[in-house]
Each structure stands twice: as structure tokens, then as C-alpha cells.
Amino acid sequence: MMKISFFAAADSEVAAAAATLGPAFTIRSTTLPLDARIAGDYADSEVVSTFVGCELGKAVLVQFPRLRLIAVRATGYDNVDLDYCRAHGIVVSTVPAYGDATVAEHAFALLLALSRHLVACVEATRRGEFGFVPARGFELRDKMLGVVGTGRIGRRAIEMAHGFGMRVIAFDAVPSPELKETPSFRYASLPEVLAAADIVTLHVPATPETTGLIGDREFGLMKPGAVLINTARGQVVDTPALIRALSSGRLGGAGLDVLPREPLLRQEDALFKAKTAEAATVLGDIVADHALTSHPNVLVTPHNAYNTVEAFRRIMDTTLDNIRAFASGTPANRVA
């Protein structure tokens, strides 16, 4: 029997796994995210299935001597030490497509909330201030949307933008030939996109090339008062540069579903338990993240763009298919 451990898993997900995989698999689970402190309790696992907030660096992986498969219940795998996995014959599988509509819709939810000051208005009426009048908002129609990254989510964002009557300009390191034929849309360089857009929305993966992709120079290229939406990864944006752009008024607002130090924001005491040389730098990053969450022109959601019934169903269906495919000797959705 293959031993599987699910981390950061809801009871409904575990029940679905047990019903689908059957008696050939022994399943254990916890609602806690995987990290070095609890990894040893599951050391005999042959398969681990992880979600947002789980740690899969060497310090965790060395505690799984029998590990053969990491079934990531997400698209991104930047939290996995792929070098360690390659050296130890561990297969990594992901869910390549589950939330294109879900995440793109969340990006527009952030944009609409910013454009009409919805949070401030709702908070005012809850205080009984029905006469509250916020700063004037703006329409999306005829605005230029700059889409950075035209994969599945970026493409869906382009479709939605056209539904709002927006114009679209986009950047991608590898432009799609089919998208080039889309009406009311064109590719351009990143500087051109930033300079032309009223709103910039980010849909790129976390890679060495995209880390710090949007920094002081890029904010300097943007229109005064432009809006930034980030539902991609926190490290794509230089947080101190973002704060400077907001404080100077260069940037009119930001809608963020991701921040660079999310794991520590969820469990900040971990910073003080880890005696590392970079503790001061990490602490500075956390302070910057807190500055964003309290900034009046910023809306931050807790990495929640994926969170719909439909997306979770697709995540679990694909994850369980990945586990069965691996058990049968034909791994699916494998990370190269």
C-alpha cells in the first residue's frame, strides 16, 4: 500500500481522496501546512500532497527518506527544491490549469473595488454613515489595461477586459502567435506596456527572471495615478519600490493577492525561532508588507484568488489523477 500524506488539507479534500484512490493507498492528513517542524511525523510517506504555504526545501525533504512523489495542489512550484528532487529521484507533479477564470475574476474584483472605493463605502455604511461620499472613482470603459504575462490567466483577463470595453496592450517573454490575431489587442515591450497602461495586471510565474520584475525603474515608467494589480507572486514586485511609488503619488493604488513573505505573515513567530543571518532583512520585508496592508490606496487579500468551489474541484481531480498516474508508472503533469 502506498502511503500518502496530505498537508494543508480540508476534511472534504481528504474524503474525496479516500473515495477516489481506494484501499490501495493509506492516507493521512493534517490541516497544517508542511514545514520542518512537523515533517518528521510523516517521515514514512511515499507521496506528499501540498498546498499554498507549504515548505518543500531541503530542510523538509531530507526528513522523507522514502519520498517518491510530491503532488502539488497548485500550478506554481517555486517552493520546491527541484535540485534536491532531481538528485533523489523524486517526481514533482502540479495542476497546470485550474483557475484561469477564478484568478482573472479576482484580479478584476480587486480592480473594481479600487476603482469605486468599495471597501471604504461598505465600512462607512456599517458604521451607520450612509451619507459617506468617497473620492470619485473611475470607469473601466476605454481605459488601457496592460497585461504582463499572457498564459491561461492572462488570456482570460484579456477576454474580461474586452467585456468591460477596455483597450488592451500586453507583454510576454514568449508572445502567443494566436493572440497576435486578437482584435483590440497588441503585444509590446514591457516598458511600452507600462507607459501606455492605466492599469497593469501581473500574470507571470515566479522565476529568477521575474523576481523584482516591477521595481523603481518600472514604476517610473508608469502613468501618474496608474493602478497595479498583482495576483501572480509577491516576489514579482519590489515591495519597497511599490511603497515608494504609492507614497510619492506616482501610483494611484494597488490591488494585491500576494506578498513576498506570506509564510511568515501567517506565522510571524517563525522569524524569531530561526536564527539566520538574513533575519534583519526578512524583518524589514515583513514591515514593508504590513505597510502595504494598512495603506489607504491598497487592497490586500490573503492569497485567495484561487478560492472557488469550481477551482478546488479541478485541483483535487487533477491531483488525484496525478497520484494514480504515478502509481501506474506513467507520471502526469510532471515538472521537468
CSV table of C-alpha atoms in Angstrom, one decimal:
chain,number,residue,atom,x,y,z
A,1,MET,CA,0.0,0.0,0.0
A,2,MET,CA,1.3,3.4,-1.0
A,3,LYS,CA,1.5,5.9,2.0
A,4,ILE,CA,0.2,9.4,1.2
A,5,SER,CA,0.2,12.4,3.4
A,6,PHE,CA,-2.0,15.5,2.6
A,7,PHE,CA,-0.9,18.8,4.1
A,8,ALA,CA,-3.0,22.0,4.5
A,9,ALA,CA,-5.9,19.8,3.5
A,10,ALA,CA,-9.6,20.3,4.4
A,11,ASP,CA,-11.7,17.3,5.5
A,12,SER,CA,-13.7,17.4,2.3
A,13,GLU,CA,-10.5,17.1,0.2
A,14,VAL,CA,-9.3,14.1,2.3
A,15,ALA,CA,-12.7,12.4,2.0
A,16,ALA,CA,-12.6,12.9,-1.8
A,17,ALA,CA,-9.1,11.4,-1.9
A,18,ALA,CA,-10.0,8.3,0.1
A,19,ALA,CA,-13.1,7.7,-2.0
A,20,THR,CA,-11.2,8.1,-5.3
A,21,LEU,CA,-8.0,6.4,-4.6
A,22,GLY,CA,-9.4,3.4,-2.7
A,23,PRO,CA,-7.8,0.8,-0.5
A,24,ALA,CA,-4.5,0.6,-2.4
A,25,PHE,CA,-3.4,3.8,-0.7
A,26,THR,CA,-3.0,4.7,3.0
A,27,ILE,CA,-4.0,8.3,3.6
A,28,ARG,CA,-3.0,10.6,6.4
A,29,SER,CA,-3.7,14.3,6.6
A,30,THR,CA,-3.4,17.5,8.5
A,31,THR,CA,-4.8,20.9,8.2
A,32,LEU,CA,-1.4,22.3,9.0
A,33,PRO,CA,1.0,23.4,6.2
A,34,LEU,CA,4.1,21.2,5.7
A,35,ASP,CA,7.2,22.6,7.3
A,36,ALA,CA,10.4,21.3,9.0
A,37,ARG,CA,8.7,21.2,12.4
A,38,ILE,CA,6.0,18.6,11.5
A,39,ALA,CA,7.7,16.8,8.6
A,40,GLY,CA,9.2,14.1,10.9
A,41,ASP,CA,5.8,13.0,12.0
A,42,TYR,CA,5.1,11.9,8.4
A,43,ALA,CA,8.6,10.6,7.6
A,44,ASP,CA,7.4,7.2,6.1
A,45,SER,CA,5.4,9.0,3.4
A,46,GLU,CA,6.0,7.9,-0.2
A,47,VAL,CA,3.7,10.6,-1.5
A,48,VAL,CA,3.1,14.1,-0.1
A,49,SER,CA,0.5,16.4,-1.4
A,50,THR,CA,0.9,20.1,-0.6
A,51,PHE,CA,-0.9,23.4,-0.9
A,52,VAL,CA,-0.2,27.1,-0.5
A,53,GLY,CA,2.0,27.9,2.5
A,54,CYS,CA,3.8,24.5,2.5
A,55,GLU,CA,7.6,24.4,2.6
A,56,LEU,CA,9.5,21.9,0.4
A,57,GLY,CA,13.1,23.0,0.8
A,58,LYS,CA,15.9,20.7,1.6
A,59,ALA,CA,15.4,21.0,5.4
A,60,VAL,CA,12.0,19.5,4.9
A,61,LEU,CA,12.7,17.0,2.2
A,62,VAL,CA,15.6,15.3,4.0
A,63,GLN,CA,13.0,14.2,6.6
A,64,PHE,CA,11.3,12.0,4.0
A,65,PRO,CA,13.7,9.2,3.1
A,66,ARG,CA,11.0,7.2,1.3
A,67,LEU,CA,9.5,10.0,-0.7
A,68,ARG,CA,8.8,9.3,-4.3
A,69,LEU,CA,6.2,11.9,-5.4
A,70,ILE,CA,5.3,15.4,-4.5
A,71,ALA,CA,1.8,16.1,-5.7
A,72,VAL,CA,1.5,19.9,-5.6
A,73,ARG,CA,-2.2,21.0,-5.4
A,74,ALA,CA,-1.4,24.2,-7.3
A,75,THR,CA,0.2,25.4,-10.5
A,76,GLY,CA,3.3,27.1,-9.0
A,77,TYR,CA,6.2,25.0,-7.6
A,78,ASP,CA,8.6,27.8,-6.7
A,79,ASN,CA,8.6,26.5,-3.1
A,80,VAL,CA,10.0,23.1,-4.1
A,81,ASP,CA,13.8,22.4,-4.1
A,82,LEU,CA,13.9,20.9,-7.6
A,83,ASP,CA,17.6,20.2,-7.4
A,84,TYR,CA,17.1,18.0,-4.3
A,85,CYS,CA,14.2,16.2,-6.0
A,86,ARG,CA,16.3,15.5,-9.2
A,87,ALA,CA,19.2,14.2,-7.1
A,88,HIS,CA,17.0,11.9,-5.1
A,89,GLY,CA,14.6,10.7,-7.9
A,90,ILE,CA,11.6,12.4,-6.5
A,91,VAL,CA,8.9,13.2,-9.1
A,92,VAL,CA,7.1,16.6,-8.8
A,93,SER,CA,3.6,17.0,-10.3
A,94,THR,CA,1.4,20.0,-10.4
A,95,VAL,CA,-2.0,21.2,-11.5
A,96,PRO,CA,-1.2,23.2,-14.6
A,97,ALA,CA,-4.7,24.6,-15.2
A,98,TYR,CA,-7.4,25.0,-12.7
A,99,GLY,CA,-8.0,28.7,-12.0
A,100,ASP,CA,-7.7,30.8,-15.1
A,101,ALA,CA,-11.2,32.2,-14.8
A,102,THR,CA,-11.1,32.2,-11.0
A,103,VAL,CA,-7.8,34.2,-10.7
A,104,ALA,CA,-8.6,36.6,-13.5
A,105,GLU,CA,-12.0,37.3,-11.9
A,106,HIS,CA,-10.3,38.0,-8.6
A,107,ALA,CA,-8.0,40.5,-10.4
A,108,PHE,CA,-11.0,42.3,-11.7
A,109,ALA,CA,-12.7,42.2,-8.3
A,110,LEU,CA,-9.7,44.0,-6.8
A,111,LEU,CA,-9.7,46.5,-9.7
A,112,LEU,CA,-13.4,47.2,-9.3
A,113,ALA,CA,-13.1,47.6,-5.6
A,114,LEU,CA,-10.3,50.1,-6.0
A,115,SER,CA,-11.9,52.0,-8.8
A,116,ARG,CA,-15.1,52.6,-6.8
A,117,HIS,CA,-13.7,52.7,-3.3
A,118,LEU,CA,-16.0,49.8,-2.3
A,119,VAL,CA,-14.2,48.8,0.9
A,120,ALA,CA,-14.4,52.3,2.3
A,121,CYS,CA,-18.0,52.7,1.3
A,122,VAL,CA,-19.0,49.4,2.9
A,123,GLU,CA,-17.1,50.1,6.1
A,124,ALA,CA,-18.8,53.6,6.3
A,125,THR,CA,-22.3,52.1,6.0
A,126,ARG,CA,-21.5,49.5,8.6
A,127,ARG,CA,-20.7,52.4,10.9
A,128,GLY,CA,-24.0,54.0,10.1
A,129,GLU,CA,-22.6,56.7,7.9
A,130,PHE,CA,-24.9,56.3,5.0
A,131,GLY,CA,-24.1,59.8,3.8
A,132,PHE,CA,-20.4,58.9,3.3
A,133,VAL,CA,-19.0,60.2,0.0
A,134,PRO,CA,-15.6,58.8,-1.0
A,135,ALA,CA,-13.2,60.2,-3.5
A,136,ARG,CA,-14.6,60.0,-7.0
A,137,GLY,CA,-13.9,56.7,-8.8
A,138,PHE,CA,-13.3,55.9,-12.4
A,139,GLU,CA,-14.8,53.8,-15.2
A,140,LEU,CA,-13.0,50.9,-16.8
A,141,ARG,CA,-14.5,51.6,-20.2
A,142,ASP,CA,-11.9,52.9,-22.6
A,143,LYS,CA,-9.1,52.5,-20.1
A,144,MET,CA,-5.9,50.8,-21.3
A,145,LEU,CA,-5.2,47.5,-19.5
A,146,GLY,CA,-1.6,46.4,-19.5
A,147,VAL,CA,-1.4,42.6,-19.1
A,148,VAL,CA,2.0,41.3,-18.1
A,149,GLY,CA,2.0,37.5,-18.9
A,150,THR,CA,-0.4,36.0,-21.4
A,151,GLY,CA,-0.7,32.5,-20.2
A,152,ARG,CA,-4.1,31.0,-19.4
A,153,ILE,CA,-4.9,33.5,-16.7
A,154,GLY,CA,-3.6,36.5,-18.7
A,155,ARG,CA,-5.6,35.4,-21.7
A,156,ARG,CA,-8.8,35.2,-19.6
A,157,ALA,CA,-8.0,38.7,-18.2
A,158,ILE,CA,-7.8,40.0,-21.8
A,159,GLU,CA,-11.2,38.5,-22.6
A,160,MET,CA,-12.8,40.1,-19.5
A,161,ALA,CA,-11.2,43.5,-20.3
A,162,HIS,CA,-12.8,43.4,-23.7
A,163,GLY,CA,-16.2,42.8,-21.9
A,164,PHE,CA,-15.7,46.0,-20.0
A,165,GLY,CA,-14.9,47.9,-23.1
A,166,MET,CA,-11.2,48.3,-22.2
A,167,ARG,CA,-8.3,48.5,-24.6
A,168,VAL,CA,-5.5,46.0,-24.1
A,169,ILE,CA,-1.8,46.0,-24.5
A,170,ALA,CA,0.4,43.1,-23.3
A,171,PHE,CA,3.9,41.9,-22.7
A,172,ASP,CA,5.1,38.3,-22.7
A,173,ALA,CA,8.6,37.0,-23.0
A,174,VAL,CA,7.3,34.4,-25.5
A,175,PRO,CA,4.3,36.0,-27.3
A,176,SER,CA,1.5,33.8,-28.4
A,177,PRO,CA,1.1,33.7,-32.2
A,178,GLU,CA,-2.7,33.1,-31.9
A,179,LEU,CA,-3.2,36.0,-29.6
A,180,LYS,CA,-1.5,38.3,-32.1
A,181,GLU,CA,-4.6,37.9,-34.2
A,182,THR,CA,-7.0,39.0,-31.4
A,183,PRO,CA,-8.9,42.2,-32.2
A,184,SER,CA,-8.3,45.3,-30.0
A,185,PHE,CA,-5.1,43.8,-28.6
A,186,ARG,CA,-1.4,44.1,-29.3
A,187,TYR,CA,1.9,42.9,-27.9
A,188,ALA,CA,4.6,45.4,-26.9
A,189,SER,CA,7.8,45.6,-24.9
A,190,LEU,CA,7.4,45.8,-21.1
A,191,PRO,CA,8.5,49.5,-21.0
A,192,GLU,CA,5.9,50.3,-23.7
A,193,VAL,CA,3.2,48.4,-21.8
A,194,LEU,CA,3.9,50.2,-18.5
A,195,ALA,CA,4.0,53.6,-20.2
A,196,ALA,CA,0.7,53.1,-22.0
A,197,ALA,CA,-1.4,51.4,-19.4
A,198,ASP,CA,-3.9,52.9,-17.0
A,199,ILE,CA,-4.0,49.7,-15.1
A,200,VAL,CA,-1.3,47.0,-15.0
A,201,THR,CA,-2.2,43.4,-14.1
A,202,LEU,CA,0.5,40.8,-13.5
A,203,HIS,CA,0.1,37.2,-14.5
A,204,VAL,CA,3.6,35.7,-14.7
A,205,PRO,CA,5.1,32.8,-12.7
A,206,ALA,CA,7.8,33.1,-10.1
A,207,THR,CA,11.1,32.5,-11.8
A,208,PRO,CA,14.6,34.1,-11.4
A,209,GLU,CA,13.8,36.2,-14.4
A,210,THR,CA,10.5,37.6,-12.9
A,211,THR,CA,11.8,38.3,-9.4
A,212,GLY,CA,11.8,42.0,-8.9
A,213,LEU,CA,10.3,42.5,-12.4
A,214,ILE,CA,8.5,45.6,-11.3
A,215,GLY,CA,10.7,48.0,-9.4
A,216,ASP,CA,11.6,51.6,-9.1
A,217,ARG,CA,12.5,51.9,-12.8
A,218,GLU,CA,9.3,50.3,-13.9
A,219,PHE,CA,7.1,52.4,-11.6
A,220,GLY,CA,8.9,55.4,-13.0
A,221,LEU,CA,7.7,54.5,-16.5
A,222,MET,CA,4.0,54.1,-15.5
A,223,LYS,CA,1.4,56.9,-15.9
A,224,PRO,CA,1.0,59.1,-12.8
A,225,GLY,CA,-2.0,57.7,-10.9
A,226,ALA,CA,-1.9,54.3,-12.6
A,227,VAL,CA,-3.1,51.2,-10.7
A,228,LEU,CA,-1.2,47.9,-10.2
A,229,ILE,CA,-2.9,44.5,-9.7
A,230,ASN,CA,-0.9,41.5,-8.6
A,231,THR,CA,-2.5,38.1,-8.4
A,232,ALA,CA,0.7,36.3,-9.6
A,233,ARG,CA,3.5,36.0,-7.0
A,234,GLY,CA,4.7,38.5,-4.4
A,235,GLN,CA,8.3,38.5,-5.4
A,236,VAL,CA,7.5,39.7,-8.9
A,237,VAL,CA,7.1,43.2,-7.3
A,238,ASP,CA,9.9,45.0,-5.4
A,239,THR,CA,7.9,45.8,-2.2
A,240,PRO,CA,9.9,48.9,-1.0
A,241,ALA,CA,9.7,50.3,-4.6
A,242,LEU,CA,6.0,49.8,-4.6
A,243,ILE,CA,5.6,51.6,-1.3
A,244,ARG,CA,7.8,54.5,-2.6
A,245,ALA,CA,5.6,54.7,-5.7
A,246,LEU,CA,2.4,54.9,-3.6
A,247,SER,CA,3.8,57.4,-1.1
A,248,SER,CA,5.0,59.7,-3.9
A,249,GLY,CA,1.7,59.6,-5.6
A,250,ARG,CA,3.2,58.1,-8.8
A,251,LEU,CA,1.0,55.1,-8.3
A,252,GLY,CA,-2.7,55.7,-7.7
A,253,GLY,CA,-3.4,52.4,-6.0
A,254,ALA,CA,-2.7,48.7,-5.8
A,255,GLY,CA,-4.7,45.5,-5.5
A,256,LEU,CA,-2.6,42.6,-4.2
A,257,ASP,CA,-3.5,39.0,-3.5
A,258,VAL,CA,0.2,38.0,-3.0
A,259,LEU,CA,3.1,39.3,-0.9
A,260,PRO,CA,6.7,38.2,-0.8
A,261,ARG,CA,6.7,37.0,2.8
A,262,GLU,CA,3.4,35.3,3.0
A,263,PRO,CA,4.5,32.2,5.1
A,264,LEU,CA,5.9,34.5,7.8
A,265,LEU,CA,2.9,36.8,7.7
A,266,ARG,CA,0.8,33.7,8.5
A,267,GLN,CA,3.1,32.7,11.4
A,268,GLU,CA,5.4,35.6,12.3
A,269,ASP,CA,6.9,33.9,15.4
A,270,ALA,CA,8.8,31.6,13.0
A,271,LEU,CA,11.1,34.6,12.3
A,272,PHE,CA,12.3,34.6,15.9
A,273,LYS,CA,12.7,30.8,16.1
A,274,ALA,CA,15.0,30.8,13.1
A,275,LYS,CA,18.4,32.2,13.9
A,276,THR,CA,19.5,33.1,10.4
A,277,ALA,CA,21.9,35.8,9.1
A,278,GLU,CA,19.2,37.2,7.0
A,279,ALA,CA,16.7,37.7,9.9
A,280,ALA,CA,17.1,41.5,9.8
A,281,THR,CA,16.4,41.6,6.0
A,282,VAL,CA,13.4,39.3,6.5
A,283,LEU,CA,12.1,41.5,9.3
A,284,GLY,CA,12.4,44.5,7.0
A,285,ASP,CA,10.4,42.7,4.4
A,286,ILE,CA,7.6,41.9,6.9
A,287,VAL,CA,7.4,45.5,8.0
A,288,ALA,CA,7.1,46.5,4.3
A,289,ASP,CA,4.3,44.0,3.8
A,290,HIS,CA,2.5,45.4,6.9
A,291,ALA,CA,2.9,48.9,5.5
A,292,LEU,CA,1.0,47.7,2.3
A,293,THR,CA,-1.8,46.1,4.2
A,294,SER,CA,-2.6,49.3,6.0
A,295,HIS,CA,-2.0,51.8,3.1
A,296,PRO,CA,-5.2,53.7,2.3
A,297,ASN,CA,-4.8,53.2,-1.5
A,298,VAL,CA,-4.0,49.5,-1.3
A,299,LEU,CA,-6.3,46.4,-1.0
A,300,VAL,CA,-4.7,43.2,0.1
A,301,THR,CA,-6.4,39.8,0.1
A,302,PRO,CA,-4.7,36.7,1.7
A,303,HIS,CA,-3.6,34.8,-1.4
A,304,ASN,CA,-7.2,33.9,-2.0
A,305,ALA,CA,-7.7,34.4,-5.8
A,306,TYR,CA,-7.8,30.6,-6.3
A,307,ASN,CA,-10.6,30.1,-3.8
A,308,THR,CA,-13.8,29.0,-5.6
A,309,VAL,CA,-15.7,25.8,-5.5
A,310,GLU,CA,-15.0,25.1,-9.2
A,311,ALA,CA,-11.3,25.7,-8.9
A,312,PHE,CA,-11.0,23.4,-5.9
A,313,ARG,CA,-12.8,20.7,-7.7
A,314,ARG,CA,-10.4,20.9,-10.6
A,315,ILE,CA,-7.4,21.0,-8.2
A,316,MET,CA,-8.5,17.8,-6.5
A,317,ASP,CA,-9.5,16.0,-9.6
A,318,THR,CA,-6.1,16.7,-11.3
A,319,THR,CA,-4.1,15.9,-8.1
A,320,LEU,CA,-5.7,12.5,-7.7
A,321,ASP,CA,-5.3,11.8,-11.4
A,322,ASN,CA,-1.6,12.7,-10.9
A,323,ILE,CA,-1.2,10.3,-8.0
A,324,ARG,CA,-2.9,7.4,-9.8
A,325,ALA,CA,-0.8,8.0,-12.9
A,326,PHE,CA,2.4,7.9,-10.9
A,327,ALA,CA,1.3,4.7,-9.1
A,328,SER,CA,0.7,3.1,-12.5
A,329,GLY,CA,4.1,4.1,-13.7
A,330,THR,CA,3.2,6.9,-16.1
A,331,PRO,CA,3.6,10.2,-14.2
A,332,ALA,CA,1.4,13.0,-15.4
A,333,ASN,CA,1.8,16.8,-15.3
A,334,ARG,CA,5.4,16.3,-14.2
A,335,VAL,CA,7.7,19.2,-13.6
A,336,ALA,CA,10.7,18.8,-15.9
